[in-house]
Coordinates of C-alpha atoms and ligand atoms in Angstrom, one line a residue:
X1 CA -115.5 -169.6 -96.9
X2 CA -115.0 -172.9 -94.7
X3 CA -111.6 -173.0 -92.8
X4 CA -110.7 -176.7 -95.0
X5 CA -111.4 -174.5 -98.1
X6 CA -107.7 -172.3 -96.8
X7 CA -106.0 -175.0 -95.5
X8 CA -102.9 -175.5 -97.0
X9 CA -103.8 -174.6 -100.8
X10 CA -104.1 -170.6 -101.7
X11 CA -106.4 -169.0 -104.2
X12 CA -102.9 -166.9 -104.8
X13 CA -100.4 -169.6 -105.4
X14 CA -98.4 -168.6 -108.4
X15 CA -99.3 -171.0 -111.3
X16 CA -96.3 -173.2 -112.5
X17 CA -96.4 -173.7 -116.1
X18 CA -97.3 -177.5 -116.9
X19 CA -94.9 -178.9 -119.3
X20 CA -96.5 -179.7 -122.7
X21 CA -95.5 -183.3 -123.1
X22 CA -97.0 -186.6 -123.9
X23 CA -97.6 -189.0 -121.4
X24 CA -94.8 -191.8 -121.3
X25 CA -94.8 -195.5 -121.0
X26 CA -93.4 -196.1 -117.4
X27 CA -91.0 -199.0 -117.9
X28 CA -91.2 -199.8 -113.7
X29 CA -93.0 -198.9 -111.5
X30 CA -94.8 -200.7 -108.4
X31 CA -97.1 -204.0 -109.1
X32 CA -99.5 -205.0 -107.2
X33 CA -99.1 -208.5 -104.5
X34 CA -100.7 -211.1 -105.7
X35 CA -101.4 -213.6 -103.1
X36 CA -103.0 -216.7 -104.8
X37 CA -105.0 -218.7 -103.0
X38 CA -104.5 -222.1 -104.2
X39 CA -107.3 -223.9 -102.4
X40 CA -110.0 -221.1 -103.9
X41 CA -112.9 -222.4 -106.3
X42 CA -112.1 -219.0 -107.7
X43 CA -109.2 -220.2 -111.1
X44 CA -106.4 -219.1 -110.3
X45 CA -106.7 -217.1 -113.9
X46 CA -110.0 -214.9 -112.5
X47 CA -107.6 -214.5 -109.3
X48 CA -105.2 -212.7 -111.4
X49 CA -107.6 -211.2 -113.5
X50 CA -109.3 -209.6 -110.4
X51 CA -106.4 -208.2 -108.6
X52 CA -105.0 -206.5 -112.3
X53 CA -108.2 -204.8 -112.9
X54 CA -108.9 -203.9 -109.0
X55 CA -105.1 -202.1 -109.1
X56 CA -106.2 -200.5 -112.4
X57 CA -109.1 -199.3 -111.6
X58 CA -108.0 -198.3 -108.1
X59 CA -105.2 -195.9 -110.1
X60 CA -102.7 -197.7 -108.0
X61 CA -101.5 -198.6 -111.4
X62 CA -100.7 -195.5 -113.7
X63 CA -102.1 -195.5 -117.1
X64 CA -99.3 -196.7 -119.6
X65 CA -97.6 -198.4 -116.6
X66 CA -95.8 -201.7 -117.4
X67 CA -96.3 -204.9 -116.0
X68 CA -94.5 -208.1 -115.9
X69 CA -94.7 -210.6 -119.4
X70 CA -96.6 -213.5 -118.7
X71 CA -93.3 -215.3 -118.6
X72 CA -92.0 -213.1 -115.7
X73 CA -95.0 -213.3 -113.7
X74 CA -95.9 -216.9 -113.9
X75 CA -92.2 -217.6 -112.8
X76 CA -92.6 -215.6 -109.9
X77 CA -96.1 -216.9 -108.9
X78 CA -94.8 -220.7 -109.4
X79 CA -97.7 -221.7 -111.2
X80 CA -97.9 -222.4 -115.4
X81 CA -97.5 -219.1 -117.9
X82 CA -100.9 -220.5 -119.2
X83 CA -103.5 -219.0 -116.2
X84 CA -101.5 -216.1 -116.7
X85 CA -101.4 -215.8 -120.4
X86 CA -105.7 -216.6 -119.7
X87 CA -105.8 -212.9 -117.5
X88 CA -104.1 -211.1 -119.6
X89 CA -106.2 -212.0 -122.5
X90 CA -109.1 -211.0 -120.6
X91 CA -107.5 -207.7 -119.3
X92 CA -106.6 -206.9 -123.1
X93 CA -109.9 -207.7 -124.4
X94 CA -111.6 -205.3 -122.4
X95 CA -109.5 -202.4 -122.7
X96 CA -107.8 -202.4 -119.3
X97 CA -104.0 -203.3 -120.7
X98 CA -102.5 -202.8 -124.2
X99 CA -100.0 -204.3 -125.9
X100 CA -97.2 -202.4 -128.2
X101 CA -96.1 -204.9 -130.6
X102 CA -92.7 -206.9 -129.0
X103 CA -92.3 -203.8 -126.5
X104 CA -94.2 -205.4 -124.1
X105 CA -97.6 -204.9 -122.0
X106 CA -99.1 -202.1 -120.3
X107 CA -101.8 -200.5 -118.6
X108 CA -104.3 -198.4 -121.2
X109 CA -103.5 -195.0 -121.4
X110 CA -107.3 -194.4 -121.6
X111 CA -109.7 -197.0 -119.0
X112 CA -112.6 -199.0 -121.0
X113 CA -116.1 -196.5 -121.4
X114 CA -117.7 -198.1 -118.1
X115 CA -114.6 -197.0 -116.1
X116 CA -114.5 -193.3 -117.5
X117 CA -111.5 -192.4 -115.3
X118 CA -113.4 -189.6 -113.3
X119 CA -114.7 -192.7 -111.7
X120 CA -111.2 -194.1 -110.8
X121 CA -111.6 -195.1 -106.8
X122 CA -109.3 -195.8 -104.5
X123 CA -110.2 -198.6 -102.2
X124 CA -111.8 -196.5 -98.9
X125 CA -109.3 -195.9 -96.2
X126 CA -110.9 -197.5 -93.3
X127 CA -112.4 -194.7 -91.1
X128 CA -113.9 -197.3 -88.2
X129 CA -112.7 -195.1 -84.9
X130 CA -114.1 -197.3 -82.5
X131 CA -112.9 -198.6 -79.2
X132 CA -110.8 -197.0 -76.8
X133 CA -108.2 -194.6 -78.9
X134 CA -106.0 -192.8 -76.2
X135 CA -103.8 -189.6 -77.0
X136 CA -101.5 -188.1 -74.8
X137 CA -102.6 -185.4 -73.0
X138 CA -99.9 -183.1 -74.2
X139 CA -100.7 -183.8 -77.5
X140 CA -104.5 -183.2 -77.1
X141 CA -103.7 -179.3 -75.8
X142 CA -101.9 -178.5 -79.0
X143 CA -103.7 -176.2 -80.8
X144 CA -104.8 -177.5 -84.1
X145 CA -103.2 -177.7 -87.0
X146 CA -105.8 -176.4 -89.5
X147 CA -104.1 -173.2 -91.0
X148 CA -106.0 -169.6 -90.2
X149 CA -106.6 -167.8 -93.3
X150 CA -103.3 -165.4 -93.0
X151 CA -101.2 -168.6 -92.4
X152 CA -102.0 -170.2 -95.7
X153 CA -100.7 -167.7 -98.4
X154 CA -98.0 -166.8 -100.3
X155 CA -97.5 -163.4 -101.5
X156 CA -97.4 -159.4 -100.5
X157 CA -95.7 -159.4 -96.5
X158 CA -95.6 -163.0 -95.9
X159 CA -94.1 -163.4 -92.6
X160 CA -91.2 -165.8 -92.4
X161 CA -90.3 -165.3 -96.3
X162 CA -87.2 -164.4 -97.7
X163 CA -86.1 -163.0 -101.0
X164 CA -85.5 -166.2 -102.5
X165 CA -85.6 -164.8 -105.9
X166 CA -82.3 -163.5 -104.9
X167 CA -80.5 -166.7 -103.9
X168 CA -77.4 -167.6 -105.2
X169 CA -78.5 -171.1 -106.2
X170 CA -75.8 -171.0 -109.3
X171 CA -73.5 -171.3 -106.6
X172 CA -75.4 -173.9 -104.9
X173 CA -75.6 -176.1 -107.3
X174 CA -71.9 -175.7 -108.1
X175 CA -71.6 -176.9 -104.3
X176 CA -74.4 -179.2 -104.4
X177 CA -73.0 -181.2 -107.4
X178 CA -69.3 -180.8 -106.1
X179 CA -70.6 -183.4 -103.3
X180 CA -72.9 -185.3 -105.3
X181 CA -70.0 -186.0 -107.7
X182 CA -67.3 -187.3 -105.2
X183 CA -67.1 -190.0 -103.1
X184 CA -67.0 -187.8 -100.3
X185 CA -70.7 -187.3 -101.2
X186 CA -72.8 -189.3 -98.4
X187 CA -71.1 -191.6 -95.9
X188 CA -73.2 -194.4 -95.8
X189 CA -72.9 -195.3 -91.9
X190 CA -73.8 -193.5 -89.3
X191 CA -73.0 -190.2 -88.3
X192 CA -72.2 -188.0 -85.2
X193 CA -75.5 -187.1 -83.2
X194 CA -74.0 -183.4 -82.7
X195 CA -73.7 -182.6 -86.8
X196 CA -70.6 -182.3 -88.9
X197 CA -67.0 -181.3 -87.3
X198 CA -66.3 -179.2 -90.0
X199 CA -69.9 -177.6 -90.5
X200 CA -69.5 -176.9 -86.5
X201 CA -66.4 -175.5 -87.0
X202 CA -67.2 -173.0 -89.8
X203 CA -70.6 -172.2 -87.6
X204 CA -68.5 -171.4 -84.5
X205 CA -66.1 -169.3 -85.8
X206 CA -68.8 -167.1 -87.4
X207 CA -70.5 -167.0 -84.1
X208 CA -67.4 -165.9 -82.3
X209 CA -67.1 -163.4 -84.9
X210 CA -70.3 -161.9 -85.5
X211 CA -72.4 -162.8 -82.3
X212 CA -69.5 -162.3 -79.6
X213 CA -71.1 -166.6 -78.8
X214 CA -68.5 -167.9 -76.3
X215 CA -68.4 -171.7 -77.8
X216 CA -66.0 -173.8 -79.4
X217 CA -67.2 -176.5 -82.7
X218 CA -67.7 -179.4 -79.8
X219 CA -70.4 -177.4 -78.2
X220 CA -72.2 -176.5 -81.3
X221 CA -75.3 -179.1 -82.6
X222 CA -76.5 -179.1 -85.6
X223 CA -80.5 -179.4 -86.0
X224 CA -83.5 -178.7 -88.4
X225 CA -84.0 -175.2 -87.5
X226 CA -84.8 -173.5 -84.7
X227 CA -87.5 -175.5 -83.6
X228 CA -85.9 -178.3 -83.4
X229 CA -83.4 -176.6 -81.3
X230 CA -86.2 -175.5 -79.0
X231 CA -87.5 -179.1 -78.6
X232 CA -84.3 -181.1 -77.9
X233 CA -83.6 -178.4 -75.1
X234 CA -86.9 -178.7 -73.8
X235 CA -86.2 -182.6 -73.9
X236 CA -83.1 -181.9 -71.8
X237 CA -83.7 -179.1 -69.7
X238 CA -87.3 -179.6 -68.7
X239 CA -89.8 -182.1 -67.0
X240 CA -93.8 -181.9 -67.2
X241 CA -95.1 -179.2 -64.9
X242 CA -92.0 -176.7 -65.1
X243 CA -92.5 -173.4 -65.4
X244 CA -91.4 -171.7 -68.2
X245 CA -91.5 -167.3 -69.1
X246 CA -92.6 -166.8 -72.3
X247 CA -92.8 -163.3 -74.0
X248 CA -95.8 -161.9 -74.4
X249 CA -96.5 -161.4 -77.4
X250 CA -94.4 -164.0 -78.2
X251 CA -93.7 -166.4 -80.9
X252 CA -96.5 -169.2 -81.0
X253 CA -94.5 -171.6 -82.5
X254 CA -92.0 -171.6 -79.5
X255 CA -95.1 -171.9 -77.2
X256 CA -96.0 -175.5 -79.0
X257 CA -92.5 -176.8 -78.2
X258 CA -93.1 -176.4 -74.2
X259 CA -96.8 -177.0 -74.4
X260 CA -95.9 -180.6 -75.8
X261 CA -93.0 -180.8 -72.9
X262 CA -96.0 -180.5 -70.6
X263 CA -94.6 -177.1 -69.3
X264 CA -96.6 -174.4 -67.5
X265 CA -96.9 -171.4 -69.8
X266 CA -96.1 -168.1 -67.8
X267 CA -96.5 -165.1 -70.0
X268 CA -94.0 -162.2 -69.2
X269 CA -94.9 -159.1 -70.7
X270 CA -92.6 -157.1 -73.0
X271 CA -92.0 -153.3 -73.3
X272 CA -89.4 -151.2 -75.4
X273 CA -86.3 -152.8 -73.5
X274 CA -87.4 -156.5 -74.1
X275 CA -88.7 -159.4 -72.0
X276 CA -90.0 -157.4 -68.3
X277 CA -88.1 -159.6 -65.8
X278 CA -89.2 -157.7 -62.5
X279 CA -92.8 -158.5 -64.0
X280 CA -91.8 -162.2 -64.5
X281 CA -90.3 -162.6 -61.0
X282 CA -93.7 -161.4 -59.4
X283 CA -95.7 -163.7 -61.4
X284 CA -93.5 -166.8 -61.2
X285 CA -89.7 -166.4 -59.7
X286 CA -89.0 -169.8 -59.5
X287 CA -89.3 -171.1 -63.2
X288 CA -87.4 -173.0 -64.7
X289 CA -86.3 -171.3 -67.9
X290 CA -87.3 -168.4 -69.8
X291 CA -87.6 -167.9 -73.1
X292 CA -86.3 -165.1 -75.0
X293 CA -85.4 -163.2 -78.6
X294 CA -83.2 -160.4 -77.3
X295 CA -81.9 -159.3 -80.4
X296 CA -85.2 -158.3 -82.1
X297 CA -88.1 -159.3 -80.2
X298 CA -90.8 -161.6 -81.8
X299 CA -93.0 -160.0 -82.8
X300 CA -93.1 -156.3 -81.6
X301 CA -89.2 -155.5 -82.3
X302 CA -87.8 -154.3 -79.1
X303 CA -83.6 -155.2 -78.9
X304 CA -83.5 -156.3 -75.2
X305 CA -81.8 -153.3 -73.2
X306 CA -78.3 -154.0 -71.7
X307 CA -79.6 -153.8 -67.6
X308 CA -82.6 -156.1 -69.0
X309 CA -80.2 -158.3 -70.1
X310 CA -78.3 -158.3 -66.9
X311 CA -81.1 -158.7 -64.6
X312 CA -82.2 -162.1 -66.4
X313 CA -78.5 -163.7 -66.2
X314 CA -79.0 -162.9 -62.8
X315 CA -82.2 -163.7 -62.1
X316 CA -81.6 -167.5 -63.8
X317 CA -78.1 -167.4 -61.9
X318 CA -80.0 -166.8 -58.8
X319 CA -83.5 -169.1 -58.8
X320 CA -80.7 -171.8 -61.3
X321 CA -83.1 -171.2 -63.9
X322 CA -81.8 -171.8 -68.1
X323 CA -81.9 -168.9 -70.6
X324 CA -83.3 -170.4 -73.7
X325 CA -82.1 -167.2 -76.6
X326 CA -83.7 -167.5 -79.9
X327 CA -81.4 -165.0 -82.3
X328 CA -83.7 -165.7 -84.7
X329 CA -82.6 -163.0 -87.2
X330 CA -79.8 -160.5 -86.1
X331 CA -78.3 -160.7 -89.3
X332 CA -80.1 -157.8 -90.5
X333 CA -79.9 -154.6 -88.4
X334 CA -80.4 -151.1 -90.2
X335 CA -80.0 -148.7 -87.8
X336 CA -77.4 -149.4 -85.8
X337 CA -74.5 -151.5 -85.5
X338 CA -75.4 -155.5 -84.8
X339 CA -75.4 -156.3 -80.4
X340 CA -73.9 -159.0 -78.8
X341 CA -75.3 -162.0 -78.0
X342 CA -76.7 -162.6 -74.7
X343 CA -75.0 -165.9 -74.8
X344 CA -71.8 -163.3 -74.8
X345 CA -72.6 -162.1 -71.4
X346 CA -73.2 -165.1 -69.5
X347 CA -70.7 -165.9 -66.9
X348 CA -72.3 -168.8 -65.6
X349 CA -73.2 -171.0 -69.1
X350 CA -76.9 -170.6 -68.3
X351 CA -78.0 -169.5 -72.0
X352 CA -78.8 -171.9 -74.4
X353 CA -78.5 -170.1 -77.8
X354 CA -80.3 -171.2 -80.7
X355 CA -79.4 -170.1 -84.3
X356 CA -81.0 -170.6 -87.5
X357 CA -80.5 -170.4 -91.8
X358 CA -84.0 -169.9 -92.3
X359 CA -83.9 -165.8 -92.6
X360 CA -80.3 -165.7 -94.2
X361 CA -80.7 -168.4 -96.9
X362 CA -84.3 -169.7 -96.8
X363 CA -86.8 -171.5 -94.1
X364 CA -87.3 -174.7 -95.8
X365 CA -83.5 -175.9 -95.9
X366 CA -84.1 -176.7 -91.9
X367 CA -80.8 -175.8 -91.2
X368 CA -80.3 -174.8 -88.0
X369 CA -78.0 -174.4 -84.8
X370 CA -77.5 -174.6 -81.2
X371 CA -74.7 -174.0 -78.5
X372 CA -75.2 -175.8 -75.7
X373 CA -73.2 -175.1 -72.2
X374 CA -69.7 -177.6 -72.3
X375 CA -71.2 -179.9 -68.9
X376 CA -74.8 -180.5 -71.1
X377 CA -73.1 -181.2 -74.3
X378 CA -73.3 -185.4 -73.5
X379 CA -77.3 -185.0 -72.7
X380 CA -77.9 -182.9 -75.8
X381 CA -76.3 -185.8 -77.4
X382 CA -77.4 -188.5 -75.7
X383 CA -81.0 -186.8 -76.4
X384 CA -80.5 -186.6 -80.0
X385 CA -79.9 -189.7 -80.3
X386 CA -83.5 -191.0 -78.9
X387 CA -85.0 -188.0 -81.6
X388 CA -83.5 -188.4 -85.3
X389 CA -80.0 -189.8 -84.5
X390 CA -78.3 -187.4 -86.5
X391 CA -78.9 -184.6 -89.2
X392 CA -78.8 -184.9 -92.8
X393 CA -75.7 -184.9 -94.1
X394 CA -75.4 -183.1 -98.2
X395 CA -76.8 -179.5 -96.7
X396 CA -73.8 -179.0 -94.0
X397 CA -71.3 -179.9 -96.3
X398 CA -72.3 -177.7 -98.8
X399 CA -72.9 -175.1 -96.2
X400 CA -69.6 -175.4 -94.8
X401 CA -68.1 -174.5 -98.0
X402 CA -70.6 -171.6 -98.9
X403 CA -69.4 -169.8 -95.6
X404 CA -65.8 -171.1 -96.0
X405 CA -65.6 -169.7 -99.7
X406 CA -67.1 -166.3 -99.0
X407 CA -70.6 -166.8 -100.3
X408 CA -72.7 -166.2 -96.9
X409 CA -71.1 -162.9 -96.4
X410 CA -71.3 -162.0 -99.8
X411 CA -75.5 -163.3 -99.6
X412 CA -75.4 -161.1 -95.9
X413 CA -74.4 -158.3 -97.8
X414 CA -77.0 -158.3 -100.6
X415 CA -79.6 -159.4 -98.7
X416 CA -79.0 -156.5 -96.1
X417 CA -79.1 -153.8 -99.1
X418 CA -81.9 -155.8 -100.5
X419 CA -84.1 -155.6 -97.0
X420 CA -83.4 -152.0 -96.3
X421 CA -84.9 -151.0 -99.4
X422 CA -87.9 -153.0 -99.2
X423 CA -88.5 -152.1 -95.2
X424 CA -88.2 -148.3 -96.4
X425 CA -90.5 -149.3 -99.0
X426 CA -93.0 -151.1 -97.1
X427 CA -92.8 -148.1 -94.1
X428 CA -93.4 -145.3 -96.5
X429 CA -96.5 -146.8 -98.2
X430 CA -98.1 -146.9 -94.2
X431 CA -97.3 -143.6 -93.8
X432 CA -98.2 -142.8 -97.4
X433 CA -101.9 -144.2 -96.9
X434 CA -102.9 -144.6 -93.2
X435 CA -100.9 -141.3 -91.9
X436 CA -100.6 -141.5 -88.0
X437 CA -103.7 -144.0 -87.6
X438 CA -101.1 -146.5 -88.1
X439 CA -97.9 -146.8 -85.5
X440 CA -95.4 -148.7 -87.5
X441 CA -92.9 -150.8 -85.0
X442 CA -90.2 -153.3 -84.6
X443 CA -88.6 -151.9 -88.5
X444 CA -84.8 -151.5 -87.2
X445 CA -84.1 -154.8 -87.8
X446 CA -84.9 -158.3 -89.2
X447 CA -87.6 -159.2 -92.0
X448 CA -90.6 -158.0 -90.4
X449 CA -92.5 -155.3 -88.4
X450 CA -95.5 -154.5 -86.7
X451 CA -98.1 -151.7 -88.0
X452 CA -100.8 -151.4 -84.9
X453 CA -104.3 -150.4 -85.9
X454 CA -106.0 -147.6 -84.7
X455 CA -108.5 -148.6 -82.2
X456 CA -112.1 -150.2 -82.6
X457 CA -110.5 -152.7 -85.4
X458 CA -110.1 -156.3 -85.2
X459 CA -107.0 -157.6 -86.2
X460 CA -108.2 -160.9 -86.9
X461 CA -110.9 -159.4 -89.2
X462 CA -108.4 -157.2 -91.0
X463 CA -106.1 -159.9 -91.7
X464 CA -108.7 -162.3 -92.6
X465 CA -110.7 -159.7 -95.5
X466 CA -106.8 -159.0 -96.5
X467 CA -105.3 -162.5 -97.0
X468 CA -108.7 -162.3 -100.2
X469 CA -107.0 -159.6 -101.4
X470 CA -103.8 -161.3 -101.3
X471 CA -102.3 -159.5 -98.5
X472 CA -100.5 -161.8 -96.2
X473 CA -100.9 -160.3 -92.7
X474 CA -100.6 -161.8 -89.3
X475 CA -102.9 -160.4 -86.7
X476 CA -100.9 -159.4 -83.6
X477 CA -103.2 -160.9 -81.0
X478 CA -102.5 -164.3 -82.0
X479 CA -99.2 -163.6 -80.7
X480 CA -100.5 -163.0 -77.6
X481 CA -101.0 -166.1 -75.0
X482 CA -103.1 -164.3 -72.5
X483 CA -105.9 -161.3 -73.4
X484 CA -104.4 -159.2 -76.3
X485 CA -102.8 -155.6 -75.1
X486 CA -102.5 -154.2 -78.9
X487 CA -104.6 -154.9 -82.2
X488 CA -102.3 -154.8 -85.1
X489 CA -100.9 -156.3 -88.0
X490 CA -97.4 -158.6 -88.1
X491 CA -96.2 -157.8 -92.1
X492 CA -93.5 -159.8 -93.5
X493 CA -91.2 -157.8 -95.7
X494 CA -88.7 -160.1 -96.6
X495 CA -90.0 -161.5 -100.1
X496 CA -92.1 -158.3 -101.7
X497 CA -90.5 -156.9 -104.2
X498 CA -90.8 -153.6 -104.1
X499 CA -93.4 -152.7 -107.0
X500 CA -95.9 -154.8 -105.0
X501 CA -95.5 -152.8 -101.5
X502 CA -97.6 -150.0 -102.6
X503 CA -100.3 -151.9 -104.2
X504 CA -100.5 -154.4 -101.3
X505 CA -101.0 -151.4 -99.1
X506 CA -103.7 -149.9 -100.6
X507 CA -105.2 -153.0 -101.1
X508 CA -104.8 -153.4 -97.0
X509 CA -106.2 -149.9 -96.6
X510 CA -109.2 -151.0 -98.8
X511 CA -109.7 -153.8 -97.3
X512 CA -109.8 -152.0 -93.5
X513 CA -112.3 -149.6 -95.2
X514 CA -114.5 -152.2 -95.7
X515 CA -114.6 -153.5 -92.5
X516 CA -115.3 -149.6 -91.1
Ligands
LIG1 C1 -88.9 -166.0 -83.3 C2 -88.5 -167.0 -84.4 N1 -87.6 -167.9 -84.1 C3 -87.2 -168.8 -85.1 C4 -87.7 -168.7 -86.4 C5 -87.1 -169.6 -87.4 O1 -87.5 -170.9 -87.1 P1 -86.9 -172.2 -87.9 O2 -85.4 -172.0 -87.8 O3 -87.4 -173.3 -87.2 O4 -87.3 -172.0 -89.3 C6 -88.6 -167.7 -86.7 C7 -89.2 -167.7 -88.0 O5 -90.0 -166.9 -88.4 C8 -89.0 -166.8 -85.7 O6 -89.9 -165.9 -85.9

């Protein structure tokens, strides 16, 4: 199967049901421009004519779609109602428009038999590339965006997913329309680059609480998600040609971010206590900032060790080099009790920390966080500003009040219990069918773990033969920058219920069976 056929569309996508209901006139919608040219041999009638039935054969006018009376349009156009009254004859005659007694004029549901509408064209989008057409080089080294078979699913062990069957969204709407009913709703002018004060408050004190984050609201910004967080402080921190540690494996899409800041890649392996700093001081000490997920490592697992975690505040105190941690997902720890931030730690205001909504609520509100150090606060903003401005506004409002009234802890809580049942789940089925050929990793905490397969497999091949069988696995080397140290599978355990973990691992096993 070509690589176009996966992108972005699954075989697996759940079907929505259609609504059964007949098609309805559209009272407004957009017309086309009608530029007359007055000089023309063509009638200005036929000019009319022509650019109706173009826009209606094009489908840039839906069928049943109204259009202006001959009154309207004439007035508009400046010219008599009589050229227009002659193309809309002409239209109606064959078929193209209809006309519902005093209700006005629209387009025909059905088009006339020598436009059957499996022949509806769009006009051609030019695809002339000629001439010089220069991209930035930073751009060009991207890897593209064309989604690998694993990446374009939805279904058993999706990484990334969350139970979303389980979100309160009663009580979301109940916020949501609280805002949406009030004046309060959306200020119309603009806002502060750094987010809410009051969302930045409520997200403070939860991180003083919970996370041990030394901040205050005022350091606190407010972006899309984690990414975003990743490239503003790559915007501020770094220039083209810095040198930045990256774990290894690491998280690809945090590789992007200081691939597009021009940065030099250093890969830093990891073990069971985290990011390996002595190895990253032999193979580059003086780099400018490291990146890091210390609370469960992306994607193996490991919780960064407390002397790990000492020797990379000094390290960056040392060389002057900026901590960038990514605490992704520490919400969810079921083995032992949750660890302090690194940003907790730091004496010297070195660490960057980077929050996010997208495991505790759901990934495609884009709501996320980031403290930034008191004397960088004004660059972050000043940053911002050159980016998006500002965030949206409805989503920290109503977030605000979700954590003010109780309702993220209460979600927390669930969730947790929720998680823990379906990690057991998901780690007894491995053990059930692949006994101690599979090493199951990384399942203390968060919403995913690592199974790593027994030698002589490809990951890529395993993943690719399961995503047909609808199992949603990453393969571990593309995690890896440099040549991959393990072959195994990254499963997502977040949003599979658990009558589906067992099935989805036998169809795995079948599916590594057939590659055997
Ligand atoms: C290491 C890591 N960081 C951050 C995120 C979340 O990113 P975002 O907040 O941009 O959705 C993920 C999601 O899977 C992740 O694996």
């Amino acid at each position: 199967m070509g690589s176009s056929e996966w992108q972005f569309k699954s075989r697996f996508e759940p079907e929505l049901p259609v609504p059964d209901v007949a098609p309805r006139k559209v009272a407004t919608g957009f017309l086309p421009v009608i530029a007359l040219d007055r000089k023309s041999s063509t009638p200005l009638h036929r000019q009319i004519y022509d650019i109706y039935r173009a826009a209606i054969v094009n489908g840039n006018l839906a069928p049943l779609q109204k259009i202006p009376s001959s009154r309207a349009l004439a007035a508009e156009l400046r010219i008599s109602r009589i050229p227009v009254l002659s193309a809309y004859a002409q239209l109606l005659g064959e078929g193209y428009l209809e006309s519902v007694g005093g209700g006005g004029t629209f387009v025909s549901k059905s088009l006339p038999d020598r436009f059957p509408s499996s022949q509806h064209r769009r006009e051609e989008t030019p695809k002339v590339h000629s001439g010089p057409r220069p991209i930035s080089s930073r751009s060009a080294t991207l890897p593209s965006f064309i989604g690998a078979p694993w990446l374009v699913g939805r279904g058993a062990f999706t990484v990334g997913q969350v139970a979303v069957e389980h979100f309160p969204f009663h009580v979301w709407l109940r916020l949501v329309s609280r805002y949406y009913k009030s004046v309060r709703a959306a200020p119309l002018y603009f806002s502060d680059p750094m987010g809410s004060k009051d969302f930045r408050s409520s997200i403070a004190k939860y991180l003083r609480t919970v996370r041990s984050v030394k901040c205050d609201a005022d350091q606190i910004m407010v972006v899309s998600g984690s990414q975003q967080a990743l490239d503003v402080a790559a915007r501020v921190l770094l220039d083209p040609g810095d040198s930045v540690w990256l774990e290894e494996p690491g998280y690809s899409l945090s590789r992007r971010v200081f691939m597009l800041a021009g940065c030099r890649l250093i890969p830093v392996p990891v073990d069971q206590e985290g990011l390996n700093v002595a190895a990253g001081i032999r193979l580059c000490k003086n780099a400018r900032a490291a990146y890091v997920t210390p609370s469960h490592q992306f994607p193996l697992g490991a919780t960064m060790s407390s002397s790990r975690r000492h020797q990379l505040l000094e390290w960056a105190q040392q060389v002057g080099a900026w901590i960038i941690e990514d605490d992704y997902d520490s919400e969810y720890r079921y083995e032992s009790s949750p660890i302090a931030s690194l940003q907790g730690l730091d004496r010297n205001s070195r660490v960057i920390y980077v929050g996010t909504f997208s495991k505790t609520l759901y990934p495609s509100l884009r709501v996320g966080y980031v403290v930034i150090p008191t004397d960088l606060v004004d660059r972050f903003a000043a940053t911002r500003l050159a980016m998006d401005v500002y965030p949206s506004d409805l989503f920290q409002a109503v977030l605000s009040d979700f954590i003010n009234e109780g309702h993220y802890s209460r979600h927390l809580r669930r969730t947790s219990l929720l998680y823990r049942e379906r990690r057991e789940a998901l780690v007894n089925a491995i053990a059930e069918q692949f006994g101690s050929a599979v090493q199951v990793q990384g399942e203390q905490s968060g919403l995913h773990l690592v199974a790593t397969l027994p030698e002589g497999l490809d990951d890529q091949q395993v993943a690719k033969r399961a995503a047909a069988k609808n199992v949603w696995a990453w393969p571990l080397s593309t995690c890896y920058l440099g040549r991959p140290v393990l072959q195994g599978l990254v499963l997502g355990f977040g949003s599979t219920p658990l009558a589906e973990v067992g099935p989805a691992i036998r169809r795995l096993n079948k599916a590594i069976d057939e590659l055997r």
